[in-house]
Amino acid sequence: MPKLRTTFVCRECGSEHGRWLGRCPGCGAWDALEEQTPAPGLGPAKAQTTIVEAIKGSLPRPRDEATTDGARPVSEIGDESEHGRITTGIGELDRVLGGGLVPASSVLIGGDPGIGKSTLLLQAACSMHTTDGPVDVLYVSSEESASQVAGRARRIGGNTERLYVLAETNLHRIAKEVQRLRPSVFVIDSIQMVFREDVAGAPGSVGQLRRCAADAVALAKSVGAAAMLVGHVTKDGALAGPRLLEHLVDAVLSFEGDRYHAARLVRTAKNRFGTALELGVLEMTPEGLREAPHGAGCISAQSLDDPRPGSIACPIMAGTRCVTVEIQALTATGFPGSVKRKCAGLDSNRLAIVLAVLEQHARLRLADRDVFASVAGGLRVPDPASDLALGLAVAGAQLGRTLGPRTGACGEIGLGG
Ligand code: TYD
Ligand code: MG
């Protein structure tokens, strides 16, 4: 029997090393190397078979048959993304996906635990359809039992007629069910809990995650179904193994928000079939997720009706959608010479410029004041159109004054003031 060699694989970039290191030489990430021992009794060749090869037999040839027949002129190659998109029934999600799911493509959705990923996908699974009508959806839950999922689907009031639920963590059995049912879409919630028996490591380890995700993508291609994979985020807020999985899938979405507020955001990190700038805004309600109306956003009604000094509503464009955010500022006595200038969700260079303009052109003395600014709700606003709201928030905080109720501000501030 050949000697089993232990390797160390980086959780972030997937590079392999012969010994443990505190910092990955490949990507520079700290404490990211994970020990990986090959499963005993499995030669490398056997471990390399993909799930699709393993359950061959009834498999059809991949949709795009010509991939094996050599090069062809572009005019003869159809564009799969342009026809047959599957609408999820949630307008905000469809827009972020670039107009719906593309058959045989794969989408990874990441987010904090408890933020509502399962709710979003289950709700979408209940209303998926094409122009020809509703489609079959297989919802594979590797975390919850089938009755839990079914109960939730009924509670959110979805149409469960064409929804199939499978509680399973073994990828082989999941693949078999996908082949048997031939759904148009299958969801794996979550990919971190799925494992292959012939790959070493616990579910969620680098080796398992990489193989299972690659197999799920290959499975989607081979049966012509769209795959939606749920991924958890790490403590730092990054998708576990981001660089490991990002290149495997066609689109990466992140589902964000504050668990204690209703607003939820769906954002694209990557999309091969649409723009990566889109943002979807949803609200968590007791009846599931609801699409937020255009222009609504991450600002509470109270902040709009009864603004406090240092709080300004600011409409910004995110992709093709307008979102209203709350920009907050606070000024406090600082030590002359070492005042603090901190911002969250805003560009610190823009803050410096706005403060300089306020000093020079608005005669506001801020040289010995600490200034803190943030966007409430966790949204990042790199847009210079937020300058005016930021300036008014800082001035309001400094002078203890507010704008009138239900008033917003937007506009770029030039160096001339
Ligand atoms: P869930 O989808 O289970 O989160 P994730 O899969 O991302 O871990 O959602 C969990 C939270 O959503 C839960 O704390 C309760 C809330 N929720 C509602 O407020 N309304 C609802 O209709 C549902 C289904 C969940
Ligand atoms: Mg879940």
mmCIF file with all atom_site columns, C-alpha atoms in Angstrom, residues 314-388:
data_model
loop_
_atom_site.group_PDB
_atom_site.id
_atom_site.type_symbol
_atom_site.label_atom_id
_atom_site.label_alt_id
_atom_site.label_comp_id
_atom_site.label_asym_id
_atom_site.label_entity_id
_atom_site.label_seq_id
_atom_site.pdbx_PDB_ins_code
_atom_site.Cartn_x
_atom_site.Cartn_y
_atom_site.Cartn_z
_atom_site.occupancy
_atom_site.B_iso_or_equiv
_atom_site.pdbx_formal_charge
_atom_site.auth_seq_id
_atom_site.auth_comp_id
_atom_site.auth_asym_id
_atom_site.auth_atom_id
_atom_site.pdbx_PDB_model_num
ATOM 1  C CA . CYS A 1 314 ? -29.733 59.838 1.150   1.00 0.00 ? 314 CYS A CA 1
ATOM 2  C CA . PRO A 1 315 ? -31.067 58.157 -2.003  1.00 0.00 ? 315 PRO A CA 1
ATOM 3  C CA . ILE A 1 316 ? -28.352 56.292 -3.877  1.00 0.00 ? 316 ILE A CA 1
ATOM 4  C CA . MET A 1 317 ? -28.302 54.210 -7.020  1.00 0.00 ? 317 MET A CA 1
ATOM 5  C CA . ALA A 1 318 ? -27.306 50.571 -6.684  1.00 0.00 ? 318 ALA A CA 1
ATOM 6  C CA . GLY A 1 319 ? -27.239 49.046 -10.149 1.00 0.00 ? 319 GLY A CA 1
ATOM 7  C CA . THR A 1 320 ? -30.560 50.065 -11.693 1.00 0.00 ? 320 THR A CA 1
ATOM 8  C CA . ARG A 1 321 ? -32.293 50.445 -8.361  1.00 0.00 ? 321 ARG A CA 1
ATOM 9  C CA . CYS A 1 322 ? -32.667 53.436 -6.055  1.00 0.00 ? 322 CYS A CA 1
ATOM 10 C CA . VAL A 1 323 ? -32.156 52.728 -2.353  1.00 0.00 ? 323 VAL A CA 1
ATOM 11 C CA . THR A 1 324 ? -32.589 55.203 0.475   1.00 0.00 ? 324 THR A CA 1
ATOM 12 C CA . VAL A 1 325 ? -29.939 54.901 3.158   1.00 0.00 ? 325 VAL A CA 1
ATOM 13 C CA . GLU A 1 326 ? -29.363 56.734 6.404   1.00 0.00 ? 326 GLU A CA 1
ATOM 14 C CA . ILE A 1 327 ? -26.043 58.515 6.744   1.00 0.00 ? 327 ILE A CA 1
ATOM 15 C CA . GLN A 1 328 ? -25.054 59.210 10.319  1.00 0.00 ? 328 GLN A CA 1
ATOM 16 C CA . ALA A 1 329 ? -22.323 61.381 11.768  1.00 0.00 ? 329 ALA A CA 1
ATOM 17 C CA . LEU A 1 330 ? -21.093 62.249 15.222  1.00 0.00 ? 330 LEU A CA 1
ATOM 18 C CA . THR A 1 331 ? -18.554 64.816 16.332  1.00 0.00 ? 331 THR A CA 1
ATOM 19 C CA . ALA A 1 332 ? -16.816 64.794 19.708  1.00 0.00 ? 332 ALA A CA 1
ATOM 20 C CA . THR A 1 333 ? -14.001 66.637 21.436  1.00 0.00 ? 333 THR A CA 1
ATOM 21 C CA . GLY A 1 334 ? -10.651 65.302 20.253  1.00 0.00 ? 334 GLY A CA 1
ATOM 22 C CA . PHE A 1 335 ? -7.058  65.859 21.225  1.00 0.00 ? 335 PHE A CA 1
ATOM 23 C CA . PRO A 1 336 ? -5.649  68.627 19.026  1.00 0.00 ? 336 PRO A CA 1
ATOM 24 C CA . GLY A 1 337 ? -3.087  67.120 16.707  1.00 0.00 ? 337 GLY A CA 1
ATOM 25 C CA . SER A 1 338 ? -4.415  63.579 16.884  1.00 0.00 ? 338 SER A CA 1
ATOM 26 C CA . VAL A 1 339 ? -8.117  63.787 16.142  1.00 0.00 ? 339 VAL A CA 1
ATOM 27 C CA . LYS A 1 340 ? -9.902  60.653 14.961  1.00 0.00 ? 340 LYS A CA 1
ATOM 28 C CA . ARG A 1 341 ? -11.639 60.438 11.601  1.00 0.00 ? 341 ARG A CA 1
ATOM 29 C CA . LYS A 1 342 ? -13.429 57.133 11.246  1.00 0.00 ? 342 LYS A CA 1
ATOM 30 C CA . CYS A 1 343 ? -16.064 55.970 8.837   1.00 0.00 ? 343 CYS A CA 1
ATOM 31 C CA . ALA A 1 344 ? -17.924 52.732 8.162   1.00 0.00 ? 344 ALA A CA 1
ATOM 32 C CA . GLY A 1 345 ? -19.500 52.041 4.789   1.00 0.00 ? 345 GLY A CA 1
ATOM 33 C CA . LEU A 1 346 ? -18.180 55.315 3.362   1.00 0.00 ? 346 LEU A CA 1
ATOM 34 C CA . ASP A 1 347 ? -14.957 56.207 1.602   1.00 0.00 ? 347 ASP A CA 1
ATOM 35 C CA . SER A 1 348 ? -12.530 57.754 4.098   1.00 0.00 ? 348 SER A CA 1
ATOM 36 C CA . ASN A 1 349 ? -10.993 59.919 1.361   1.00 0.00 ? 349 ASN A CA 1
ATOM 37 C CA . ARG A 1 350 ? -14.393 61.422 0.610   1.00 0.00 ? 350 ARG A CA 1
ATOM 38 C CA . LEU A 1 351 ? -14.885 62.107 4.320   1.00 0.00 ? 351 LEU A CA 1
ATOM 39 C CA . ALA A 1 352 ? -11.567 63.972 4.431   1.00 0.00 ? 352 ALA A CA 1
ATOM 40 C CA . ILE A 1 353 ? -12.567 66.091 1.419   1.00 0.00 ? 353 ILE A CA 1
ATOM 41 C CA . VAL A 1 354 ? -16.030 66.869 2.787   1.00 0.00 ? 354 VAL A CA 1
ATOM 42 C CA . LEU A 1 355 ? -14.508 67.911 6.147   1.00 0.00 ? 355 LEU A CA 1
ATOM 43 C CA . ALA A 1 356 ? -12.011 70.189 4.407   1.00 0.00 ? 356 ALA A CA 1
ATOM 44 C CA . VAL A 1 357 ? -14.812 71.795 2.377   1.00 0.00 ? 357 VAL A CA 1
ATOM 45 C CA . LEU A 1 358 ? -16.900 72.307 5.541   1.00 0.00 ? 358 LEU A CA 1
ATOM 46 C CA . GLU A 1 359 ? -13.913 74.011 7.228   1.00 0.00 ? 359 GLU A CA 1
ATOM 47 C CA . GLN A 1 360 ? -13.034 76.197 4.281   1.00 0.00 ? 360 GLN A CA 1
ATOM 48 C CA . HIS A 1 361 ? -16.362 77.094 2.747   1.00 0.00 ? 361 HIS A CA 1
ATOM 49 C CA . ALA A 1 362 ? -18.897 76.644 5.543   1.00 0.00 ? 362 ALA A CA 1
ATOM 50 C CA . ARG A 1 363 ? -16.723 78.106 8.308   1.00 0.00 ? 363 ARG A CA 1
ATOM 51 C CA . LEU A 1 364 ? -17.272 75.040 10.459  1.00 0.00 ? 364 LEU A CA 1
ATOM 52 C CA . ARG A 1 365 ? -14.410 74.504 12.886  1.00 0.00 ? 365 ARG A CA 1
ATOM 53 C CA . LEU A 1 366 ? -13.616 70.802 13.029  1.00 0.00 ? 366 LEU A CA 1
ATOM 54 C CA . ALA A 1 367 ? -9.836  70.807 13.471  1.00 0.00 ? 367 ALA A CA 1
ATOM 55 C CA . ASP A 1 368 ? -10.036 69.690 17.121  1.00 0.00 ? 368 ASP A CA 1
ATOM 56 C CA . ARG A 1 369 ? -13.084 67.461 16.768  1.00 0.00 ? 369 ARG A CA 1
ATOM 57 C CA . ASP A 1 370 ? -13.209 63.681 16.362  1.00 0.00 ? 370 ASP A CA 1
ATOM 58 C CA . VAL A 1 371 ? -15.538 62.850 13.457  1.00 0.00 ? 371 VAL A CA 1
ATOM 59 C CA . PHE A 1 372 ? -17.310 59.505 13.016  1.00 0.00 ? 372 PHE A CA 1
ATOM 60 C CA . ALA A 1 373 ? -19.533 58.740 10.062  1.00 0.00 ? 373 ALA A CA 1
ATOM 61 C CA . SER A 1 374 ? -21.366 55.624 8.992   1.00 0.00 ? 374 SER A CA 1
ATOM 62 C CA . VAL A 1 375 ? -24.101 54.243 6.784   1.00 0.00 ? 375 VAL A CA 1
ATOM 63 C CA . ALA A 1 376 ? -26.790 52.621 8.937   1.00 0.00 ? 376 ALA A CA 1
ATOM 64 C CA . GLY A 1 377 ? -27.813 49.126 7.913   1.00 0.00 ? 377 GLY A CA 1
ATOM 65 C CA . GLY A 1 378 ? -24.434 47.875 6.791   1.00 0.00 ? 378 GLY A CA 1
ATOM 66 C CA . LEU A 1 379 ? -24.610 49.031 3.177   1.00 0.00 ? 379 LEU A CA 1
ATOM 67 C CA . ARG A 1 380 ? -21.420 50.271 1.500   1.00 0.00 ? 380 ARG A CA 1
ATOM 68 C CA . VAL A 1 381 ? -21.836 53.601 -0.266  1.00 0.00 ? 381 VAL A CA 1
ATOM 69 C CA . PRO A 1 382 ? -18.808 54.433 -2.420  1.00 0.00 ? 382 PRO A CA 1
ATOM 70 C CA . ASP A 1 383 ? -20.890 56.847 -4.514  1.00 0.00 ? 383 ASP A CA 1
ATOM 71 C CA . PRO A 1 384 ? -19.691 60.512 -4.429  1.00 0.00 ? 384 PRO A CA 1
ATOM 72 C CA . ALA A 1 385 ? -23.382 61.484 -4.669  1.00 0.00 ? 385 ALA A CA 1
ATOM 73 C CA . SER A 1 386 ? -23.525 60.849 -0.923  1.00 0.00 ? 386 SER A CA 1
ATOM 74 C CA . ASP A 1 387 ? -21.156 63.811 -0.257  1.00 0.00 ? 387 ASP A CA 1
ATOM 75 C CA . LEU A 1 388 ? -23.902 66.332 0.430   1.00 0.00 ? 388 LEU A CA 1
#
